Coordinates of C-alpha atoms in Angstrom, one line a residue:
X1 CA -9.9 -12.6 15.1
X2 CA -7.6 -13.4 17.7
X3 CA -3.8 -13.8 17.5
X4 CA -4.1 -17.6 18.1
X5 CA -6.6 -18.7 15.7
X6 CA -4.8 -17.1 13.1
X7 CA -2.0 -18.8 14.0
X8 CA -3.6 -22.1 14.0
X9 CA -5.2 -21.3 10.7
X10 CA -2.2 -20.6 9.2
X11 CA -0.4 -23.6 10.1
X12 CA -3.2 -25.8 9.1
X13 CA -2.5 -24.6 5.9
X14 CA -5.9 -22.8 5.9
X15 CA -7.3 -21.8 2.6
X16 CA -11.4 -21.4 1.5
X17 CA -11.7 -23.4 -1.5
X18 CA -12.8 -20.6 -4.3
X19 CA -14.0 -23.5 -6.3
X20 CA -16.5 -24.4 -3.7
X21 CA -17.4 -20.9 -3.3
X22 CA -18.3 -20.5 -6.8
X23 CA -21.5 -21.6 -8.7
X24 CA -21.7 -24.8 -10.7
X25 CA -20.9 -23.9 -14.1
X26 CA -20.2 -25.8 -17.5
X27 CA -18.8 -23.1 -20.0
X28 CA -17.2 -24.5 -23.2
X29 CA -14.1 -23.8 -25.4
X30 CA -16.3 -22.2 -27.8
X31 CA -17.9 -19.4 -25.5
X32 CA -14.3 -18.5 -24.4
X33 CA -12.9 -17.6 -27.7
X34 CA -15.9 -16.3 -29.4
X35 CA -15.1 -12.7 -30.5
X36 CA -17.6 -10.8 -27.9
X37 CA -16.1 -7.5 -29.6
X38 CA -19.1 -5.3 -31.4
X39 CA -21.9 -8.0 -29.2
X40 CA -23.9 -6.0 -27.2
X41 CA -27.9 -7.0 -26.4
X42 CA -30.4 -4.9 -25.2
X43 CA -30.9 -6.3 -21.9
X44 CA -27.4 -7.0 -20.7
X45 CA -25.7 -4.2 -22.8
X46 CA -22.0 -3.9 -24.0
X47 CA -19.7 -7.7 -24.1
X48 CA -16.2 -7.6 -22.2
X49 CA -14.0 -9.7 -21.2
X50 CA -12.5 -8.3 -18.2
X51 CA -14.2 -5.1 -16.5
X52 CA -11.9 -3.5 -13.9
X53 CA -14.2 -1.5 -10.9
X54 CA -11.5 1.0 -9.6
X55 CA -8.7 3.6 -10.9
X56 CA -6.9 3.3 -7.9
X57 CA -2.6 2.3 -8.1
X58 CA -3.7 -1.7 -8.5
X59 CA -6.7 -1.3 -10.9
X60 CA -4.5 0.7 -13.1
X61 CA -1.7 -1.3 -12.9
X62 CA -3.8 -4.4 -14.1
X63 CA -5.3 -2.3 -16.6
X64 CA -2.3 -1.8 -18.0
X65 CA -0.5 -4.8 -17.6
X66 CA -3.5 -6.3 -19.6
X67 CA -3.2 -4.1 -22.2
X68 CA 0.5 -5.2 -23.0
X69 CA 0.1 -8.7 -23.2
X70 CA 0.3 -10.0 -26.5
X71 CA -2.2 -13.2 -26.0
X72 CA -4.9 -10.7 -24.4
X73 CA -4.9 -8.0 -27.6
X74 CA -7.9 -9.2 -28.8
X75 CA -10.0 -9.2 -25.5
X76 CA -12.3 -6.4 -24.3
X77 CA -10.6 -4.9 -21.1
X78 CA -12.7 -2.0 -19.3
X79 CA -11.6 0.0 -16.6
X80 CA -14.4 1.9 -14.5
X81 CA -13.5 4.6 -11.8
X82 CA -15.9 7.8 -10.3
X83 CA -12.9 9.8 -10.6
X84 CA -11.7 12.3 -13.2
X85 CA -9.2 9.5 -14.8
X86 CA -8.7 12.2 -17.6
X87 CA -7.3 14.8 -15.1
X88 CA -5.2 12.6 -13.6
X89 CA -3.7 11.3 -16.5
X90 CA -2.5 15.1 -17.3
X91 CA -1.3 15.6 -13.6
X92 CA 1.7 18.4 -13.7
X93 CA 3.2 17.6 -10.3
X94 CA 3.9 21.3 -7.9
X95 CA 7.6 22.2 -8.4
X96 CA 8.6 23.1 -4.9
X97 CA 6.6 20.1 -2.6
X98 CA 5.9 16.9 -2.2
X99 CA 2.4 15.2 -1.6
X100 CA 1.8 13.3 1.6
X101 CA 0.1 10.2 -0.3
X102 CA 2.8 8.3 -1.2
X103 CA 3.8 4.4 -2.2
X104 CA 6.8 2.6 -1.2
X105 CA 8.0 -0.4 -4.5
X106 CA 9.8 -2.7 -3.8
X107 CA 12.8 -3.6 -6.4
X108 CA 11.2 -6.6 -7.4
X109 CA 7.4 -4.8 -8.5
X110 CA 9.4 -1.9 -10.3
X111 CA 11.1 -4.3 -12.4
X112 CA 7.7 -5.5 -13.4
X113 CA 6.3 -2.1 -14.3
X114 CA 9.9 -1.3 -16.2
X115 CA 9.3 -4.7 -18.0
X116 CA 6.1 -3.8 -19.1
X117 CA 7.1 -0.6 -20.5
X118 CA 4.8 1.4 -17.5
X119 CA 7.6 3.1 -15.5
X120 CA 8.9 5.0 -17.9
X121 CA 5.9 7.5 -17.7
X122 CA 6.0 8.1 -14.3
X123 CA 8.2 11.8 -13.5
X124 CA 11.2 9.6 -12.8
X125 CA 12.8 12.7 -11.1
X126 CA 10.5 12.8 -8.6
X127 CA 10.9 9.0 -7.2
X128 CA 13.1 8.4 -4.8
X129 CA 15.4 5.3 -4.6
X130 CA 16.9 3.8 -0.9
X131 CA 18.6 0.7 0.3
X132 CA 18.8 1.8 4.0
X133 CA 16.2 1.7 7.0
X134 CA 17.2 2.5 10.6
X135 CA 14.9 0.9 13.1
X136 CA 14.5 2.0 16.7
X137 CA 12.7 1.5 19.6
X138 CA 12.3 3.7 21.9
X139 CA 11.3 2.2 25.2
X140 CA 13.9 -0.4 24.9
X141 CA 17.0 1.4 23.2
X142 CA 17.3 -1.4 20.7
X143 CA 18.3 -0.3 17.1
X144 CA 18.7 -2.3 13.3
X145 CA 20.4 -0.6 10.5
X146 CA 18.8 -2.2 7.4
X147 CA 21.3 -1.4 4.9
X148 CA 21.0 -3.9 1.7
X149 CA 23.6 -5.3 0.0
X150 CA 23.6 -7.2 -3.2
X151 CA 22.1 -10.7 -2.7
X152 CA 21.9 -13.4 -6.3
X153 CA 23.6 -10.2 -8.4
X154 CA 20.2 -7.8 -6.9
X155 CA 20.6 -5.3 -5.1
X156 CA 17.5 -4.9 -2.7
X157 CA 16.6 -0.9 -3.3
X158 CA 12.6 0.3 -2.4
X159 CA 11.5 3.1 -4.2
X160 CA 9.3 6.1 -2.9
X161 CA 6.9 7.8 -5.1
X162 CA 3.7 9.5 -4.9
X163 CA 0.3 7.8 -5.7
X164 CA -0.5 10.6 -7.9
X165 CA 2.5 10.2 -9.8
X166 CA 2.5 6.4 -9.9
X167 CA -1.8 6.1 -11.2
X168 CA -0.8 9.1 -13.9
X169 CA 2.3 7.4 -15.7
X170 CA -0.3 4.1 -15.4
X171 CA -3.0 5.9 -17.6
X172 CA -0.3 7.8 -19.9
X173 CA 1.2 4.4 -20.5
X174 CA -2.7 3.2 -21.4
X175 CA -3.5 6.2 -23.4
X176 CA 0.0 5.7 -25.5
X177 CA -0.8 1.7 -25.9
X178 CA -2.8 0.7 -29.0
X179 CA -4.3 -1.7 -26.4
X180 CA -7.9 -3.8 -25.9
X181 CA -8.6 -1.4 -22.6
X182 CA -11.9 1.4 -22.5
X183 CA -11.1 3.6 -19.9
X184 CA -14.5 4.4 -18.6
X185 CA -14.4 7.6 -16.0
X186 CA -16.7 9.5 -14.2
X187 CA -19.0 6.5 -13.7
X188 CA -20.1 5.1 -10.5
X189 CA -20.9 1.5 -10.0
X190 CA -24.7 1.6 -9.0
X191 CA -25.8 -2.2 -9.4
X192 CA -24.1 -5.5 -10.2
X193 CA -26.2 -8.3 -10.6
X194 CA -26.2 -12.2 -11.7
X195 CA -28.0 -13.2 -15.1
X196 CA -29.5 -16.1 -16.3
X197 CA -26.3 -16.0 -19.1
X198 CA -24.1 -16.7 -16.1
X199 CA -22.0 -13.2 -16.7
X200 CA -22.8 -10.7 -14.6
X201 CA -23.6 -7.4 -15.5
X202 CA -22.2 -3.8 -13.6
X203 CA -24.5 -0.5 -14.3
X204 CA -23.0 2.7 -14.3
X205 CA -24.0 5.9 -13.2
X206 CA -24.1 7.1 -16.5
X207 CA -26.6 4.8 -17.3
X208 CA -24.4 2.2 -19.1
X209 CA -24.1 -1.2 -19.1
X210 CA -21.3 -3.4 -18.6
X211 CA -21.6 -7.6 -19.1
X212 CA -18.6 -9.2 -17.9
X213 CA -17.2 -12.9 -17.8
X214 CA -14.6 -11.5 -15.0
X215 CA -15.1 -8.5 -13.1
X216 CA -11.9 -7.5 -11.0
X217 CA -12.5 -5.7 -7.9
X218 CA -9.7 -2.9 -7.2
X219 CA -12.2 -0.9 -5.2
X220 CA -10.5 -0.4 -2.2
X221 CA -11.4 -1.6 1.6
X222 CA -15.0 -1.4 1.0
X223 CA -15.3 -2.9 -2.3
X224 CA -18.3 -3.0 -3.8
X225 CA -17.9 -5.8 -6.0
X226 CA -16.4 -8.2 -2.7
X227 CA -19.7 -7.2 -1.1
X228 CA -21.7 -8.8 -4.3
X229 CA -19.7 -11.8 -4.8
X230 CA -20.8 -12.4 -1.3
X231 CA -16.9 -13.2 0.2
X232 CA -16.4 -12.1 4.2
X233 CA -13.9 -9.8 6.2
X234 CA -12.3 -10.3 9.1
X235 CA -9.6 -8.2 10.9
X236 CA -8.5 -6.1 13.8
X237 CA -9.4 -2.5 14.2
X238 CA -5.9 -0.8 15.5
X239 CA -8.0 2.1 17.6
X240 CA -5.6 4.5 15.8
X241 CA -5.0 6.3 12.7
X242 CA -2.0 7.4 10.0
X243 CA -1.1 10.8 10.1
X244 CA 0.8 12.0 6.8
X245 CA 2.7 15.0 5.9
X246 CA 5.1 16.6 3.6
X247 CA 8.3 17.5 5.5
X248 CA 11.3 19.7 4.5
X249 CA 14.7 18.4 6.1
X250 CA 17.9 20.7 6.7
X251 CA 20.0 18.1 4.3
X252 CA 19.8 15.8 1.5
X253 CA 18.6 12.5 2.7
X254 CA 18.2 9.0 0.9
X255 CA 17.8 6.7 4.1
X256 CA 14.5 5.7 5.8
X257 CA 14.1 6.0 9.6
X258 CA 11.3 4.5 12.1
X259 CA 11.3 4.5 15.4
X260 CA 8.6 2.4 17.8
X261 CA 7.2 4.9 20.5
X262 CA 4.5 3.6 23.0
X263 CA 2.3 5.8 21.0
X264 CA 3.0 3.9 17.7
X265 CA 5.4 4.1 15.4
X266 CA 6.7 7.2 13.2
X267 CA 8.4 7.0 10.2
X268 CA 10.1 9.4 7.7
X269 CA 10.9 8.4 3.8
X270 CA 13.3 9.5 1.7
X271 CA 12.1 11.9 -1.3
X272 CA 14.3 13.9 -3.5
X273 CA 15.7 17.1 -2.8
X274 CA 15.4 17.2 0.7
X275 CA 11.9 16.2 1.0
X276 CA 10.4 13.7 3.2
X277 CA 7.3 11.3 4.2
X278 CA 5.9 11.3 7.6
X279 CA 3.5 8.5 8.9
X280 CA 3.1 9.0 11.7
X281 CA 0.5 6.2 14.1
X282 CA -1.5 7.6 16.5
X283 CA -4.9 7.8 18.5
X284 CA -7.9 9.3 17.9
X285 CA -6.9 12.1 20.4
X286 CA -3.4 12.2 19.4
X287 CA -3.7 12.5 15.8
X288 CA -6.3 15.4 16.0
X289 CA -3.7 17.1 18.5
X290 CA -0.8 16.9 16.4
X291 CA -3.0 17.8 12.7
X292 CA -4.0 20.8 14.6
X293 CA -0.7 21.4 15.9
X294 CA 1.1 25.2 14.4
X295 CA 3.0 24.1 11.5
X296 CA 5.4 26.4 13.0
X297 CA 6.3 23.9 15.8
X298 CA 5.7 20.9 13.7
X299 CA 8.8 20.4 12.8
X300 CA 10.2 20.3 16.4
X301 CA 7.5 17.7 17.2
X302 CA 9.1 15.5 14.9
X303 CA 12.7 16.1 16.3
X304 CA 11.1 15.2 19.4
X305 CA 9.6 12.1 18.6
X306 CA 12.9 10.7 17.0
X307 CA 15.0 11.6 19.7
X308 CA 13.3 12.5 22.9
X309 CA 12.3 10.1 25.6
X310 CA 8.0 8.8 25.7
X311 CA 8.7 10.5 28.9
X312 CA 9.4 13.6 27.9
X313 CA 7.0 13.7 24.7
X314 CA 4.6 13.1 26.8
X315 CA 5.2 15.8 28.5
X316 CA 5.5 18.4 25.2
X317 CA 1.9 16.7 24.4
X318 CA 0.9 18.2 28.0
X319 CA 1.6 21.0 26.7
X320 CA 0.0 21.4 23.7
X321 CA -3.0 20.1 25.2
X322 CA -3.0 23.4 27.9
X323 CA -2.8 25.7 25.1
X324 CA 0.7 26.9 25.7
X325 CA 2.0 29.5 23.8
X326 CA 3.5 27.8 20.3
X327 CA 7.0 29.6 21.1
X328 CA 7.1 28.6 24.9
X329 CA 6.7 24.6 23.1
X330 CA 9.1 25.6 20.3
X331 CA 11.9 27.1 23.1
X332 CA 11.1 23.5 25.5
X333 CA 11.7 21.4 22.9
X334 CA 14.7 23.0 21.5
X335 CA 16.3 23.2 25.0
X336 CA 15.6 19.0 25.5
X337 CA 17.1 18.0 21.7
X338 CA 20.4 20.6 22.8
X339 CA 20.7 18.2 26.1
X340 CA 20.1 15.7 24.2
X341 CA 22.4 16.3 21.4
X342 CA 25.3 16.9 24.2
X343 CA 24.6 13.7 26.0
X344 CA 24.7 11.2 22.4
X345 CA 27.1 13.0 20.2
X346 CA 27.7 9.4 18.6
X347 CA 24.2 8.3 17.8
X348 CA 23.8 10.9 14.9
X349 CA 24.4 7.8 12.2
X350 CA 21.2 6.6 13.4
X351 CA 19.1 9.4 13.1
X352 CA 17.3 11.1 10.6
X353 CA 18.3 14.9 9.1
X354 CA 16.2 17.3 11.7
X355 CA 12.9 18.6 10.0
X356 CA 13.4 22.2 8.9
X357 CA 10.1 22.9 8.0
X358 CA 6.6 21.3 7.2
X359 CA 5.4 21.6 3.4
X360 CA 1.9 23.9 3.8
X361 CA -1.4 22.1 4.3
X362 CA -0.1 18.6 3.5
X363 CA -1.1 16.9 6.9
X364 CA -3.4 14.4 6.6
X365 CA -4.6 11.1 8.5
X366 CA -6.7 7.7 7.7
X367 CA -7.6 5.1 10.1
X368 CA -5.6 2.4 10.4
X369 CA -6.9 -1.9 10.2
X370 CA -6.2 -5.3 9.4
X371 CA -8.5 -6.6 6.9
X372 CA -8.7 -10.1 5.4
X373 CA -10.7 -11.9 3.0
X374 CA -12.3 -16.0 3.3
X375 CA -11.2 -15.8 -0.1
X376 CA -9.6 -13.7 -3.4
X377 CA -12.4 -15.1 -5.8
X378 CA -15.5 -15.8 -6.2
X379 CA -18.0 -16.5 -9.4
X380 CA -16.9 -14.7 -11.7
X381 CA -15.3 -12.3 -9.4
X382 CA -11.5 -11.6 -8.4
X383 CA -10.1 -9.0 -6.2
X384 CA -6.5 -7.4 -5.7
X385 CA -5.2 -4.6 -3.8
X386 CA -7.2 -3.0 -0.4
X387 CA -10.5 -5.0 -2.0
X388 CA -8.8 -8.2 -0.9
X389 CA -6.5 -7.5 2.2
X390 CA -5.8 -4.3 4.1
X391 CA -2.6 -4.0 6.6
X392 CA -1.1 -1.5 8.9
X393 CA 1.5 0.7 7.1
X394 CA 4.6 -0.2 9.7
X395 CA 6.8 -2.2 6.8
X396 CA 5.4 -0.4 3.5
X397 CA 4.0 -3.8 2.0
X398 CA 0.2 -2.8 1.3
X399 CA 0.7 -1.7 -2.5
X400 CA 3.4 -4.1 -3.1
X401 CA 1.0 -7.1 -2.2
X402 CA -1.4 -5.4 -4.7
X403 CA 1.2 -5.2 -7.4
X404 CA 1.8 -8.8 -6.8
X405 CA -1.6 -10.0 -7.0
X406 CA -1.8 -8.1 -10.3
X407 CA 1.4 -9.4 -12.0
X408 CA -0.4 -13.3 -10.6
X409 CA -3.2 -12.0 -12.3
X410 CA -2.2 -10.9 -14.9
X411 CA -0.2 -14.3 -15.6
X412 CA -2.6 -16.4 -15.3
X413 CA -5.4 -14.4 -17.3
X414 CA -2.6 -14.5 -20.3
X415 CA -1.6 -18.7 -19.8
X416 CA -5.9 -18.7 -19.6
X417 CA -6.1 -17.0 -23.0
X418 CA -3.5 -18.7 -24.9
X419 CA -5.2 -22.1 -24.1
X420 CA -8.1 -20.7 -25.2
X421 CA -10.0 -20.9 -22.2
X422 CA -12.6 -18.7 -20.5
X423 CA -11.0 -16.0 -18.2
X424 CA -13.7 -15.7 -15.5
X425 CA -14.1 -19.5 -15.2
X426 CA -14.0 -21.0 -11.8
X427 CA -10.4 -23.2 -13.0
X428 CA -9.0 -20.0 -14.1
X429 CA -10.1 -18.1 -10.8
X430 CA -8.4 -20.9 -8.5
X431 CA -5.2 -20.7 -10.2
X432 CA -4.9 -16.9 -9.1
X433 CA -6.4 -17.7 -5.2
X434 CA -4.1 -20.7 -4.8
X435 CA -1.0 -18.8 -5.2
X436 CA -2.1 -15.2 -3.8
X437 CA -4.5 -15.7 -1.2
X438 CA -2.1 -17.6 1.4
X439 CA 0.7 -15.5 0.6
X440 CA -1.5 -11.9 1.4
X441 CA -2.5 -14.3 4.9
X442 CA 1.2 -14.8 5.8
X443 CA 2.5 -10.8 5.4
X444 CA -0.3 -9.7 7.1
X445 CA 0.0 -12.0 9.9
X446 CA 3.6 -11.2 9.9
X447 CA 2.9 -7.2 10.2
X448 CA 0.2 -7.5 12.7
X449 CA 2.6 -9.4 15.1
X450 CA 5.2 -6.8 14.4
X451 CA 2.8 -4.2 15.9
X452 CA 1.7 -6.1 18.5
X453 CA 5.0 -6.6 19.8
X454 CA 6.5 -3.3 19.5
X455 CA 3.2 -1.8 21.2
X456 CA 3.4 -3.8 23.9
X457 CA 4.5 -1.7 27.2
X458 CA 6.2 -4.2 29.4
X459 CA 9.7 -3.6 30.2
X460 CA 10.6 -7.1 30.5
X461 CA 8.7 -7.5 26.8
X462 CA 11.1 -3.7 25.8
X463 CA 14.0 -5.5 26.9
X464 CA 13.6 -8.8 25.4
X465 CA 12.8 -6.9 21.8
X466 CA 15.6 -3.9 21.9
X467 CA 18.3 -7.7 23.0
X468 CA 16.7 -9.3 19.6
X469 CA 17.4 -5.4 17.7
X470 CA 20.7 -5.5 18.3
X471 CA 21.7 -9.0 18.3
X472 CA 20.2 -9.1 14.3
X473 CA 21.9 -5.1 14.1
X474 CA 25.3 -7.6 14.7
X475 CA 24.4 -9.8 12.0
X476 CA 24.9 -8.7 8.1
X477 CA 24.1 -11.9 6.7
X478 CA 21.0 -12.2 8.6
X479 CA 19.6 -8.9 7.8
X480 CA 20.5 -8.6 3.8
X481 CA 18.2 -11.7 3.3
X482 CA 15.3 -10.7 5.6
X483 CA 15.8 -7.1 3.5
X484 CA 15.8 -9.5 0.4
X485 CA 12.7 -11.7 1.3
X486 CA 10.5 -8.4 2.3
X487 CA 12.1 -6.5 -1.2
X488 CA 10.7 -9.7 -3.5

């Protein structure tokens, strides 16, 4: 989809009508409160209320926000996932690293988790909390120091954890509730299908049987329940992938730092102790270079890319490429970051700690798209998280636009049950995809144009971009409510 007609779509105020998507229906008062919880039949099989397809960080995050609410105690809640929930769940995190999957929270979504009672079982040790973010580009020398300040008595802080960490406090927190939710694991989705009773009906791997009147799909970018329902994608392919690594630094650090190379960007996050995050955006032949790269040069790489010139990085690729001798690489790039360091001895504040050494084994990489959805519901159907938008990683807003679709969820499943009315019913459904789906449109616009703009190449476009950088950079005011708006 092109730049334009998202545009245009957008201001037209574009949004698919999820009532006209769904099937006529009539369902009364009476089917929505019945008490479906020991009904099972032999041909659609075991009665719930909600069935959530995915253990993934939003599908446990509903799960459990569902399982908290008062109004919802007495509904049947599943949760399926072809994982090893149990395992997770008991996840003893490595003393001396870091993993490279990681999830940035904004202050606003870990006040909903601490509300619910959720955070708490997360290792609270090993999350790391920041207010800052230095920006920089590197063609046109522009910079941004994002430090928040308290705006409405908040203070704007993001919080880095690790997905492990994050989906095993969820599960804890589910397996300490006395709440409504089955926790149904090692079980693949093989069918979902329509019946004549209007709920449909999921069939598991193990050869159980699930009957639904909402199923939520939390399945990731190629759900399987948005491919039943039936609802459309449409996106951009970025032609490059996320590389991701556990870095040690040579100092405590509690700052985040990206810089815009022509390559794409690279970015390192905060975690305690003097770890880091790298993600790192690259091409096909890029990435591959730099996964396969010595770890014993890694760390240099990274110096380089925060500090040397596109020029002269892509020279140092050059020479990985040619199969130079790691310590010949090592000796270049320690010479160019010496000049370098004599020639800036005042742009240190803007820079992150140098990388000391990378954490064993932990690179990894995932291709990188835009993907959106004609719509967040269909009959019966509702999805959150990757299943219902997928965005580029630059601005750390993918999970927090899942946690907000579950906290909208989850609201207006629990306003649905207190009137007593049925939870997968198309008035219920619209409620949710009139105040999510236009919202997830908007960010993702907003980050796609970010990357298109800083991977343009022009030097008139460079200039015009780094001017912008450091005209906001002059402008407090300015920046602590853009920080704000992108924290809530």
């Amino acid at each position: 989809m092109t730049a334009q007609r998202f545009a245009l779509r957008l201001l037209a105020g574009y949004r698919p009508s999820a009532v006209q998507r769904m099937a006529s229906t009539t369902q009364s008062r009476a089917l929505a409160t019945q008490n479906v919880t020991s009904q099972t039949t032999a041909d659609s099989g075991e009665l719930y209320d909600v069935v959530i397809i995915g253990g993934g960080p939003a599908g446990c995050a509903l799960a459990a926000a569902l399982g908290s609410l008062d109004s919802l105690s007495r509904k049947r809640v599943a949760l399926v996932d072809p994982g090893k929930l149990s395992e997770m769940r008991q996840w003893t995190p490595p003393a001396d690293a870091y993993l490279p999957r990681t999830l940035q929270i904004t202050s606003s979504n870990k006040r909903y988790l601490d509300n619910l009672g959720l955070w708490q079982w997360c290792f609270e040790d090993r999350v790391q909390a920041y207010n800052r973010a230095v920006v920089t580009d590197a063609l046109g020398g522009g910079a941004v120091d994002l430090a928040a300040m308290t705006l409405h008595g908040r203070n704007d802080t993001a919080f880095m954890v690790e997905t492990k960490n994050l989906v095993s406090g969820l599960l804890k927190a589910l397996d300490h509730s006395s709440s409504c939710v089955d926790v149904v694991e090692r079980a693949r989705v093989t069918e979902i299908e329509a019946t004549p009773s209007m709920w449909p009906v999921v069939t598991l791997s193990n050869s159980r049987r699930l009957q639904a009147r909402l199923i939520v799909g939390a399945d990731g970018a190629s759900s399987r329940v948005r491919k039943y329902a039936g609802i459309g994608t449409y996106g951009t392919e970025y032609s490059q992938y996320g590389l991701v690594a556990t870095l040690c630094l040579e100092q405590l650090n509690s700052s985040a730092f990206q810089r815009f190379l022509p390559s794409g960007p690279i970015a390192l996050l905060p975690f305690p102790g003097g770890f880091a995050n790298l993600v790192w955006s690259l091409d096909s032949e890029l990435v591959q270079l730099l996964k396969t790269a010595p770890e014993a040069i890694f760390g240099d790489l990274i110096n380089a890319a925060f500090r040397l010139t596109p020029a002269e990085m892509g020279y140092i690729y050059s020479l990985l490429r040619s199969g130079v001798d790691p310590d010949i690489i090592g000796a270049e790039i320690s010479w160019r970051l010496d000049v370098f360091a004599r020639n800036n001895p005042d742009t240190n504040i803007k820079l992150p700690p140098r990388v000391a050494a990378l954490s064993p084994r932990s690179r990894t990489s995932f291709p990188l798209r835009m993907r959106m959805v004609d719509t967040l519901v269909a009959n019966r159907v509702a999805l959150i998280g990757d299943a219902g938008h997928v965005m580029h990683p630059l601005a750390g807003q993918g999970l927090n636009m899942g946690l907000a679709d579950v906290q909208c969820l989850a609201q207006v499943l629990e306003q649905a049950a207190a009137a007593g009315e049925d939870l997968g019913s198309a008035a219920v459904l619209d409620r949710y995809n009139s105040q999510r789906y236009v919202r997830n449109l908007a960010m993702q616009g907003i980050v796609d144009k970010v990357w298109h703009v800083f991977g343009a190449h022009s030097g008139t476009v460079a200039t015009l971009r780094s001017l912008a950088m450091n005209g906001l950079d002059r402008l407090p005011a300015i920046k602590s409510r853009m920080i704000h708006a992108f924290m809530q």
